[in-house]
CSV table of C-alpha atoms in Angstrom, one decimal:
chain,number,residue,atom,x,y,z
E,902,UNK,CA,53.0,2.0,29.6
E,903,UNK,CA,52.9,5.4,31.2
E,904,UNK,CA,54.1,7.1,27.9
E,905,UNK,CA,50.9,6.8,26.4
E,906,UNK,CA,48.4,7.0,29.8
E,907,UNK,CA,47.7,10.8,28.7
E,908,UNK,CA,47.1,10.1,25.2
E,909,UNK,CA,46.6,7.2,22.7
E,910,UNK,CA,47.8,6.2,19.1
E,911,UNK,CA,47.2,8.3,16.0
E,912,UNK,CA,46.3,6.6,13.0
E,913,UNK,CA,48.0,7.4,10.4
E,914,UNK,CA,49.5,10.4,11.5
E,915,UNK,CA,51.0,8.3,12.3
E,916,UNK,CA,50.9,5.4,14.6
E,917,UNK,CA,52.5,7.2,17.3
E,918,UNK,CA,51.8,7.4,20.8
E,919,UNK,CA,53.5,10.9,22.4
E,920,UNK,CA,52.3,14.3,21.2
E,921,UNK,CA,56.2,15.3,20.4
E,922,UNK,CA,56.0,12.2,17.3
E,923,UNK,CA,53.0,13.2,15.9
E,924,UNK,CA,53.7,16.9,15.9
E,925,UNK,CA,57.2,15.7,14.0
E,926,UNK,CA,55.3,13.5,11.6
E,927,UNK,CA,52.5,16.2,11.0
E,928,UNK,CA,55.4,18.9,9.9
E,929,UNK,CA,56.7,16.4,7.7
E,930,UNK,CA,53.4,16.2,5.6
E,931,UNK,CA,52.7,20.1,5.5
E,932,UNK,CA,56.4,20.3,4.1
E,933,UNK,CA,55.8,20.4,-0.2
E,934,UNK,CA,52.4,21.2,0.5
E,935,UNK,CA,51.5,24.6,-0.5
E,936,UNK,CA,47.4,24.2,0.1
E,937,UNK,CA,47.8,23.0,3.4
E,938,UNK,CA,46.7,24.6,6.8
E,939,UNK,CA,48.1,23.9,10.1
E,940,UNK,CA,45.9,24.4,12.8
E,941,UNK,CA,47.6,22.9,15.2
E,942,UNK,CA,50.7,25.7,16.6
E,943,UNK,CA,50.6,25.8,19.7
E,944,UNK,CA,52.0,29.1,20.2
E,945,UNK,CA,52.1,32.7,18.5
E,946,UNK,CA,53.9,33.1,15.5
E,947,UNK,CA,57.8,33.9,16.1
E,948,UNK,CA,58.7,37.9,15.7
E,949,UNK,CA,61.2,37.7,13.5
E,950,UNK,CA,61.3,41.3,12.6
E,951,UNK,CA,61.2,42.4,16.3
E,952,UNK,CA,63.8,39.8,17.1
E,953,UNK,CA,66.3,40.9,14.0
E,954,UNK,CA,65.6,44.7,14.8
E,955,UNK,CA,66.7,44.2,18.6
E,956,UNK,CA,69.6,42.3,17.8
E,957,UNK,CA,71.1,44.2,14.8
E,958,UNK,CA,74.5,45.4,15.3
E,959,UNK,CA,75.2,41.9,17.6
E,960,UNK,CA,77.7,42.3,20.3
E,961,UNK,CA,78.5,45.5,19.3
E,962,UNK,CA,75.0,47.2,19.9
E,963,UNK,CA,72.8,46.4,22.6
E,964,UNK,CA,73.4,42.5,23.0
E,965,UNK,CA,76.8,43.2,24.0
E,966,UNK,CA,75.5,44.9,27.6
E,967,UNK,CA,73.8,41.6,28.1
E,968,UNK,CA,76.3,39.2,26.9
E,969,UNK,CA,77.6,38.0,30.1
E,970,UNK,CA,78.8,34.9,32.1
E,971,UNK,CA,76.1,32.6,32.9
E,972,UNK,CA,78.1,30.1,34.6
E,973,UNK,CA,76.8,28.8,37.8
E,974,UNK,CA,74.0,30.8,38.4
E,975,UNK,CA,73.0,32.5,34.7
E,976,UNK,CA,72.4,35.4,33.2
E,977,UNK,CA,72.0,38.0,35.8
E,978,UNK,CA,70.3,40.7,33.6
E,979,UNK,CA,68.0,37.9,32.4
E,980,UNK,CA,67.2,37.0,36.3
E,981,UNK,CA,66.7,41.1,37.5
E,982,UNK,CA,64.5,41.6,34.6
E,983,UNK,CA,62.5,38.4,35.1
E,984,UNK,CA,62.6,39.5,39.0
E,985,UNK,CA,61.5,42.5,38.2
E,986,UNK,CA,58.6,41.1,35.9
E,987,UNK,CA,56.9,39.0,38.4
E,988,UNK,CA,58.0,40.8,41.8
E,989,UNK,CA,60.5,38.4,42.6
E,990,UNK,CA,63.6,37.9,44.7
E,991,UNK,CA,66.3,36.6,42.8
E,992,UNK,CA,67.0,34.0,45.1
E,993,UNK,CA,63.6,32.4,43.9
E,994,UNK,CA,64.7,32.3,40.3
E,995,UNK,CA,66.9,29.5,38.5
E,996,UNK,CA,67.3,29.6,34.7
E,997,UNK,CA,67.0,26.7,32.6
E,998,UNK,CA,67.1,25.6,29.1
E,999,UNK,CA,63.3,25.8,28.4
E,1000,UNK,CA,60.3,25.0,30.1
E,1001,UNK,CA,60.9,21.3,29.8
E,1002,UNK,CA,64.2,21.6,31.2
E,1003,UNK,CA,62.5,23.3,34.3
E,1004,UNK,CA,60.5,20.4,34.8
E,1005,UNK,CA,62.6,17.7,34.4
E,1006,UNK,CA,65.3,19.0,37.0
E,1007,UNK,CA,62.2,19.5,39.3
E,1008,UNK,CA,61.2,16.3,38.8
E,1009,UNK,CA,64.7,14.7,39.4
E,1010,UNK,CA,64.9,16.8,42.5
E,1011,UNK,CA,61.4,15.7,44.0
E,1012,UNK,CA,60.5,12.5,42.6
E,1013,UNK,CA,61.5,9.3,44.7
E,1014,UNK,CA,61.8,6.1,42.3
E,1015,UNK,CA,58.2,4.4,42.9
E,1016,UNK,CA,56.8,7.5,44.5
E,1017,UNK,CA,52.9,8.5,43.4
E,1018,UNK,CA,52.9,11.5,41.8
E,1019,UNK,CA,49.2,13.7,40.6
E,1020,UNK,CA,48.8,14.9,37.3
E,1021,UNK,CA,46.2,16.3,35.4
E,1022,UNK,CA,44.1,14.6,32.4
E,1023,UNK,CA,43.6,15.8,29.8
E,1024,UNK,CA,47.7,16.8,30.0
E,1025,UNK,CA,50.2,17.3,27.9
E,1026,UNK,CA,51.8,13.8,27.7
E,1027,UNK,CA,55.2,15.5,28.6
E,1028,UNK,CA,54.1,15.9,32.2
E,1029,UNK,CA,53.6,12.0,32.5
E,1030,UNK,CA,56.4,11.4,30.4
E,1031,UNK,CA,58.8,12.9,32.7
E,1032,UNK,CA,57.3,11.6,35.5
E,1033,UNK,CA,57.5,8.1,34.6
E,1034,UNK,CA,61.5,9.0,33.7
E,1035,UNK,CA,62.3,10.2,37.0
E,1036,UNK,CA,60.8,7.1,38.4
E,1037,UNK,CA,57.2,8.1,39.4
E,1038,UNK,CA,54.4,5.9,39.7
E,1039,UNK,CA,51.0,8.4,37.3
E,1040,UNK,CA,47.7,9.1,39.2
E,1041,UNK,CA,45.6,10.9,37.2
E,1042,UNK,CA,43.5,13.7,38.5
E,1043,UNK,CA,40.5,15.2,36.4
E,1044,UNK,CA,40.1,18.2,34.9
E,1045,UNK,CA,36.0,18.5,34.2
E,1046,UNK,CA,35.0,19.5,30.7
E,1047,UNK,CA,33.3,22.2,30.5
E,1048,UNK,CA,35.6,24.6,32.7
E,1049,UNK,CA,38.1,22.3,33.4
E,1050,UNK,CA,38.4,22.6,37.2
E,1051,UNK,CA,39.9,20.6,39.6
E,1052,UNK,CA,38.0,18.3,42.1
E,1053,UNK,CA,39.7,19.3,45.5
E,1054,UNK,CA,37.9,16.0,46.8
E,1055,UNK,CA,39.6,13.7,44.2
E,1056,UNK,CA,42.7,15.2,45.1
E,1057,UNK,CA,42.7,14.8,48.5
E,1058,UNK,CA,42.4,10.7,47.7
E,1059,UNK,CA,45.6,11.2,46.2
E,1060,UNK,CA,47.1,13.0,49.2
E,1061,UNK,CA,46.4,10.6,51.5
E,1062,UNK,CA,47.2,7.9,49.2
E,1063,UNK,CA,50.9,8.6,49.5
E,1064,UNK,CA,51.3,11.5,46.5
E,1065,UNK,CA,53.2,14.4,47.7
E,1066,UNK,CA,54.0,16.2,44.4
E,1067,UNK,CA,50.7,17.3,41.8
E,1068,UNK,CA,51.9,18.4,38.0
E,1069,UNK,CA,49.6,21.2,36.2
E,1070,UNK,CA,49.9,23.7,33.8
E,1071,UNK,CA,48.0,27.1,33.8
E,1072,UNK,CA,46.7,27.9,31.2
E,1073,UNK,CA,45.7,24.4,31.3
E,1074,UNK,CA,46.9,22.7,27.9
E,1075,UNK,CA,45.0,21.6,25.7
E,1076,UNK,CA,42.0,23.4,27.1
E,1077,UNK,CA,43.2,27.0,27.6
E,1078,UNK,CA,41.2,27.4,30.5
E,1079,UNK,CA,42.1,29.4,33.6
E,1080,UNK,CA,42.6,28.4,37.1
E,1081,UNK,CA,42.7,31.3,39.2
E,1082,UNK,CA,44.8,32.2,41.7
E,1083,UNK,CA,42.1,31.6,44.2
E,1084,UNK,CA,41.6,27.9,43.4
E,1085,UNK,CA,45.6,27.7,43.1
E,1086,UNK,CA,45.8,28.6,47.2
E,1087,UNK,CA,42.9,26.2,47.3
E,1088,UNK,CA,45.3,23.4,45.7
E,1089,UNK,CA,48.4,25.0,47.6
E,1090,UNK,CA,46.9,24.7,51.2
E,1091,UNK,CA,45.2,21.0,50.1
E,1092,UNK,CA,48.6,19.6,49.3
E,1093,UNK,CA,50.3,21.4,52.4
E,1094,UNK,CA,48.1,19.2,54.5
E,1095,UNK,CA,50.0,16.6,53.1
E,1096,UNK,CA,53.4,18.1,52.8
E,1097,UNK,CA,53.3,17.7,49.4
E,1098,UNK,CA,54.5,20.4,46.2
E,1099,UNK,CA,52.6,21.7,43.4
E,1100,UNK,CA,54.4,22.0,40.0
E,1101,UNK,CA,52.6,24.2,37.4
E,1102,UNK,CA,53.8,24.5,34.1
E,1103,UNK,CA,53.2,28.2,33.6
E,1104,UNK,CA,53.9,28.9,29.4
E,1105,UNK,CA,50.6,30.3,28.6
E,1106,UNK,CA,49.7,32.0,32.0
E,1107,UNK,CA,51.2,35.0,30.3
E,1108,UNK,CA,48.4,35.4,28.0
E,1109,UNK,CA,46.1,36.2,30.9
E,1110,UNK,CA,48.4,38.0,32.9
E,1111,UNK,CA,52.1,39.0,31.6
E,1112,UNK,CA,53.1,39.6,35.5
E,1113,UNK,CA,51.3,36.5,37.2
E,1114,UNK,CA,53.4,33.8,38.6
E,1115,UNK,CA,52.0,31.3,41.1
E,1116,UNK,CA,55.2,31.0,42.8
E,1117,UNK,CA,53.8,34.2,44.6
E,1118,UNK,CA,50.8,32.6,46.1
E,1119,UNK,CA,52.1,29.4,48.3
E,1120,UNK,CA,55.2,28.3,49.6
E,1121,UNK,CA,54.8,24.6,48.0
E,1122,UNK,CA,54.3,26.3,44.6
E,1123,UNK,CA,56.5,26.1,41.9
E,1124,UNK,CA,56.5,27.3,38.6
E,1125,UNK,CA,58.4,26.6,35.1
E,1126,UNK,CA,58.2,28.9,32.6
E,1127,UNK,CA,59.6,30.3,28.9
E,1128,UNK,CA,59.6,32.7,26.6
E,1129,UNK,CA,58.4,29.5,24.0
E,1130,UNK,CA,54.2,30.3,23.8
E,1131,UNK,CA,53.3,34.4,24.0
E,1132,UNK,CA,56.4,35.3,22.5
E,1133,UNK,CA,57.1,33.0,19.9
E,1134,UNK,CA,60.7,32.5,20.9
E,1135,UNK,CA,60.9,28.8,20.7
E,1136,UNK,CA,64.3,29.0,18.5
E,1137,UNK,CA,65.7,30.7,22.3
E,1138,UNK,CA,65.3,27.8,24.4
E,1139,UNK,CA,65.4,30.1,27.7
E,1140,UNK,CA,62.9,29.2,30.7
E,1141,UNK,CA,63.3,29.3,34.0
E,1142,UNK,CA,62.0,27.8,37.6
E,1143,UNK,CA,60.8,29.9,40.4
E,1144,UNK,CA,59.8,29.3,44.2
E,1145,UNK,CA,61.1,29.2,47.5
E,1146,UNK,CA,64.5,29.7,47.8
E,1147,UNK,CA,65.5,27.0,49.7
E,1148,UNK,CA,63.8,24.6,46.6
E,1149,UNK,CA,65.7,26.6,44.4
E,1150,UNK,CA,69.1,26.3,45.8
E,1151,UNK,CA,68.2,22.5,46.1
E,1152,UNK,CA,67.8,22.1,42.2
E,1153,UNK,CA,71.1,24.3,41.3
E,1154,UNK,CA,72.8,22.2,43.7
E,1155,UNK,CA,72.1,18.9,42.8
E,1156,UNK,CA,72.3,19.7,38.8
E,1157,UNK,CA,75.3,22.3,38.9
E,1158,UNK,CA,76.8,19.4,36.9
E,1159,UNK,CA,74.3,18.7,34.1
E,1160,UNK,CA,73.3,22.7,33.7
E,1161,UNK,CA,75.7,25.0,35.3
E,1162,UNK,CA,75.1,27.8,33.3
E,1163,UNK,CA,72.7,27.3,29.8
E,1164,UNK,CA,73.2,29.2,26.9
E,1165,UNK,CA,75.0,32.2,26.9
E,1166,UNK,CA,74.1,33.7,24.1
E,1167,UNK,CA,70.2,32.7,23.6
E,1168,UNK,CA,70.0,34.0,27.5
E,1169,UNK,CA,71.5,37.1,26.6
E,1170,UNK,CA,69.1,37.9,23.6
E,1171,UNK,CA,66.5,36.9,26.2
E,1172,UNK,CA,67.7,39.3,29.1
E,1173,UNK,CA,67.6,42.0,26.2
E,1174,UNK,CA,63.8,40.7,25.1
E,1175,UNK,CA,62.7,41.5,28.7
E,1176,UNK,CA,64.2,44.6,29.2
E,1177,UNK,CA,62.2,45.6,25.8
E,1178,UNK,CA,59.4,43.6,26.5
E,1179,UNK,CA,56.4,45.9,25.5
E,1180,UNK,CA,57.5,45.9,21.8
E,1181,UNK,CA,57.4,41.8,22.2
E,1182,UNK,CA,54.2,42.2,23.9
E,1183,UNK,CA,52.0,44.2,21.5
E,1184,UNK,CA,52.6,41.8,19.3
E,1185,UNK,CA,51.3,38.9,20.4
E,1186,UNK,CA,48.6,40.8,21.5
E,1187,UNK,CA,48.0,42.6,17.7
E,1188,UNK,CA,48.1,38.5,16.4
E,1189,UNK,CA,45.3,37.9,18.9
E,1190,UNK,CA,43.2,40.9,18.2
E,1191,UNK,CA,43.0,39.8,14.3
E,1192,UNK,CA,43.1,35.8,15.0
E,1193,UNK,CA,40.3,35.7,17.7
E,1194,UNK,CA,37.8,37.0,16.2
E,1195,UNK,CA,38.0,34.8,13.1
E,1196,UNK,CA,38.0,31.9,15.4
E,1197,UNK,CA,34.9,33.1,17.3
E,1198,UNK,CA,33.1,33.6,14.2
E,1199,UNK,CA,33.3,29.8,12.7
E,1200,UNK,CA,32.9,28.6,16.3
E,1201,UNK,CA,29.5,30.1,16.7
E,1202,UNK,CA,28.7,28.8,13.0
E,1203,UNK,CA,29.8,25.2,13.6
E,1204,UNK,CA,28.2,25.3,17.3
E,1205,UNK,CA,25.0,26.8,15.6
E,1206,UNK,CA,25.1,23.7,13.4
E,1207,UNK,CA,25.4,21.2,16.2
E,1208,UNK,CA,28.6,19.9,15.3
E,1209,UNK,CA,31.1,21.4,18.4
E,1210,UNK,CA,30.6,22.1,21.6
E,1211,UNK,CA,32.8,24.1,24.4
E,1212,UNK,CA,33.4,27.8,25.1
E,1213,UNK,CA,36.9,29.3,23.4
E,1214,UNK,CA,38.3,30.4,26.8
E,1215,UNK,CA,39.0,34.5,26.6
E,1216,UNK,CA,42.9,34.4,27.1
E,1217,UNK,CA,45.7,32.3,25.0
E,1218,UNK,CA,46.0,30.9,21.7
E,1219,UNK,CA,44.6,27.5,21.9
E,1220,UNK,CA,41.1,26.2,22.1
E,1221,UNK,CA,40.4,22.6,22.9
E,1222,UNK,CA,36.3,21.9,21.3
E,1223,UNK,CA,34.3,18.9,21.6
E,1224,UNK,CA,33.1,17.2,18.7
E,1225,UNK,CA,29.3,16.3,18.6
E,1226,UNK,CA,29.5,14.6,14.7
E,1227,UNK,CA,29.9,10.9,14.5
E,1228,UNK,CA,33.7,11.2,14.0
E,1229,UNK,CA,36.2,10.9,16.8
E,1230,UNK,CA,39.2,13.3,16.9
E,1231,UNK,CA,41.5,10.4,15.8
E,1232,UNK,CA,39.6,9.7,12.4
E,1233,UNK,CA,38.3,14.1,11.9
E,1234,UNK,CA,41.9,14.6,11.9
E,1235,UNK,CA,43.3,11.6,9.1
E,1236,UNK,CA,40.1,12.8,7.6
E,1237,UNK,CA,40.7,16.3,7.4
E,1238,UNK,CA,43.7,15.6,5.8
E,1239,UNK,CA,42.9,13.5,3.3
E,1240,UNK,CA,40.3,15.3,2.6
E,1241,UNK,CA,41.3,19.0,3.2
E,1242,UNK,CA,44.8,19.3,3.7
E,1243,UNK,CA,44.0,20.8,7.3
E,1244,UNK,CA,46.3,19.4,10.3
E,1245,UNK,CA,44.7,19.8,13.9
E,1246,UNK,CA,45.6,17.7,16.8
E,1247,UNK,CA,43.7,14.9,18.3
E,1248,UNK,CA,42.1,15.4,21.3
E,1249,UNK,CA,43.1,11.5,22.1
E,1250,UNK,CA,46.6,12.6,22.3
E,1251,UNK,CA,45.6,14.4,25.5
E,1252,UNK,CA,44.0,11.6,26.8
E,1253,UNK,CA,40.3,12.7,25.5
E,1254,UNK,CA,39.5,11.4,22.1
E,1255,UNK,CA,36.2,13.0,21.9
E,1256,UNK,CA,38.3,16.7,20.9
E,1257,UNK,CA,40.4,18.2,19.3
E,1258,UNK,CA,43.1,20.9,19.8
E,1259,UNK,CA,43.2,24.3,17.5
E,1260,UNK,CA,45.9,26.9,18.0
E,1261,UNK,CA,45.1,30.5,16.7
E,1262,UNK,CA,48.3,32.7,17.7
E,1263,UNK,CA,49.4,32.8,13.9
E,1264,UNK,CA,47.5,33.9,10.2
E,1265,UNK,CA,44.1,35.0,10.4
E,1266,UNK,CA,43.7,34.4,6.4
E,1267,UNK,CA,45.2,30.9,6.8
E,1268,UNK,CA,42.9,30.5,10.4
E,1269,UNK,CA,40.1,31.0,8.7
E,1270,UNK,CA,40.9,28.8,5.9
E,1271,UNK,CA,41.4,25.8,7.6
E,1272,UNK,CA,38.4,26.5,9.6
E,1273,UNK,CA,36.3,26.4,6.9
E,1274,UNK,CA,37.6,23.2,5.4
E,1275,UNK,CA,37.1,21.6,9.2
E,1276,UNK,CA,33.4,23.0,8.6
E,1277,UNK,CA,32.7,21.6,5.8
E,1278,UNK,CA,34.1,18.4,6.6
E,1279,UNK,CA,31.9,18.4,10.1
E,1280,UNK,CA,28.9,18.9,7.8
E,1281,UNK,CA,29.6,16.0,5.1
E,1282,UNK,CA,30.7,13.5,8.4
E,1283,UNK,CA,27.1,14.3,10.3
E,1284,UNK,CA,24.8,13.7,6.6
């Protein structure tokens, strides 16, 4: 089944095959829990203060100027300030509930029932997920360990064998790496050959670049995006779509039904956000100045003892090693709890088994707790 082409079952944590039912089954064991460690957040740790300053006094302060209509076409402070962020006409931009959203009113738009459609491995199974729902038939393209590039060769194969739409996110996830925008117009003029569209999930480019959007750098590039992963705002729900205009007048259209106009009040909290954006900013940026280093530190300790390898790439808040011990990422991670209370994500539900995924975007102290215990648990696995 396509649903689990991307990744494979978890045991014990449970016997589930999609990233979304483990996640749910691993929160349910760190609830009661006070010595556990999660290491597996995907995304900085929510600004609650920031968020609760910025709103205080609700419609009667400075929400009120943003709490508009968002019927039809949505929030139009949220789309001139998210214009205005990635130097944008409006006319490219369509609002959405969330990044996932984005995509799967893309993909319901594009896809043609039995159509072949690219997507990278190791992915986040979403991408296949809604693939396979829209009626796709899943080619997988590589993404090489170490660096995590795309072979322009391999993807030309799928080209010409009928794809005409490729699915990728940058910051890739789980790896964290970068493609730049170089290879991107690489991709972009590939898949024009072809007549075919590039989709890139685009949550963690922020961390590399708060202004970068590929929609910029081809005409058959679109991007989804939110305000889930360098912000922390996943309570918000508010992403959005951008490329050409005549793409993005095609998805409004056919969807005006099913999402005329999102939330009016989450959008309107998120229109404020970006119109104060440098406060939100710094600190995700202060988290990964204090978390970063503490990850860097027991990297180079457990590299030094032979039992990881791979590079923590220099942006975001996720880093994707490969394990050298005798343990595959399935059985480190039932093991790490059992033994350690520590919760990471197995590389298998990515579709590599041999690794694991760590997110650092939260609590240095608790970072480098669980880090240690993942040590330690290397070390007893490799005697």
């Amino acid at each position: 089944m396509v649903l689990r082409s991307c990744g494979a079952s978890v045991a014990g944590l449970s016997d589930l095959g999609t990233y979304t039912d483990w996640s749910v089954a691993a929160i349910r064991r760190l609830r009661g829990r006070a010595d556990a460690v999660a290491l597996f957040d995907s995304s900085i740790a929510e600004p609650t203060r920031l968020l609760s300053g910025l709103l205080e006094g609700g419609l009667e302060g400075p929400l009120g100027s943003s709490f508009v209509s968002v019927f039809g076409s949505g929030n139009p402070l949220l789309i001139e300030a998210l214009a205005a962020r990635y130097r944008l006409s409006p006319d490219m931009l369509l609002t959405t509930t969330g990044a996932i959203n984005g995509l799967e009113l893309l993909l319901n738009v594009l896809v043609a029932p039995g159509q072949t459609v690219l997507v990278e491995r190791p992915c986040f199974d979403v991408l296949p997920i809604l693939a396979a729902k829209a009626g796709a038939e899943i080619r997988f393209v590589e993404r090489v360990y170490p660096d995590y590039d795309l072979d322009l060769a391999e993807l030309e194969q799928g080209f010409a064998a009928g794809a005409r739409l490729l699915l990728l996110t940058n910051l890739h996830n789980p790896s964290g790496h970068l493609l730049p925008d170089a290879r991107l117009r690489q991709i972009a003029d590939l898949a024009a050959r072809y007549q075919a569209t590039v989709i890139i999930d685009e949550v963690y480019r922020g961390f590399a670049d708060p202004q970068a959007c590929a929609a910029t750098l081809a005409p058959n590039i679109v991007t989804v995006n939110s305000l889930t992963k360098i912000y922390g705002l996943f309570g918000l729900k508010c992403g959005w779509i951008a490329g050409n205009p005549a793409l993005v007048e095609q998805v409004r259209r056919h969807h005006a039904h099913r999402d005329p106009g999102v939330a009016k009040l989450t959008h309107a909290v998120a229109a404020l956000i970006l119109q104060n954006s440098g406060d939100f900013d710094a600190h995700w940026q202060a988290i990964l100045a204090r978390t970063r280093p503490v990850l860097l530190s027991h990297v180079e300790a457990m590299r030094a003892d032979g039992l990881m390898e791979g590079d923590v790439p220099p942006e975001g808040c996720i880093y994707f090693p490969r394990l050298t011990a005798p343990l595959s990422g399935t059985r480190l991670v039932e093991r790490l709890w059992q033994a350690e209370a520590v919760l990471a994500v197995p590389g298998a539900l990515f579709g590599d088994e041999r690794h694991l995924r760590i997110g650092f975007g939260a609590d240095p102290v608790a970072l480098a707790r669980g880090l240690m215990r993942l040590h330690m648990v290397l070390r007893q696995e490799r005697s």
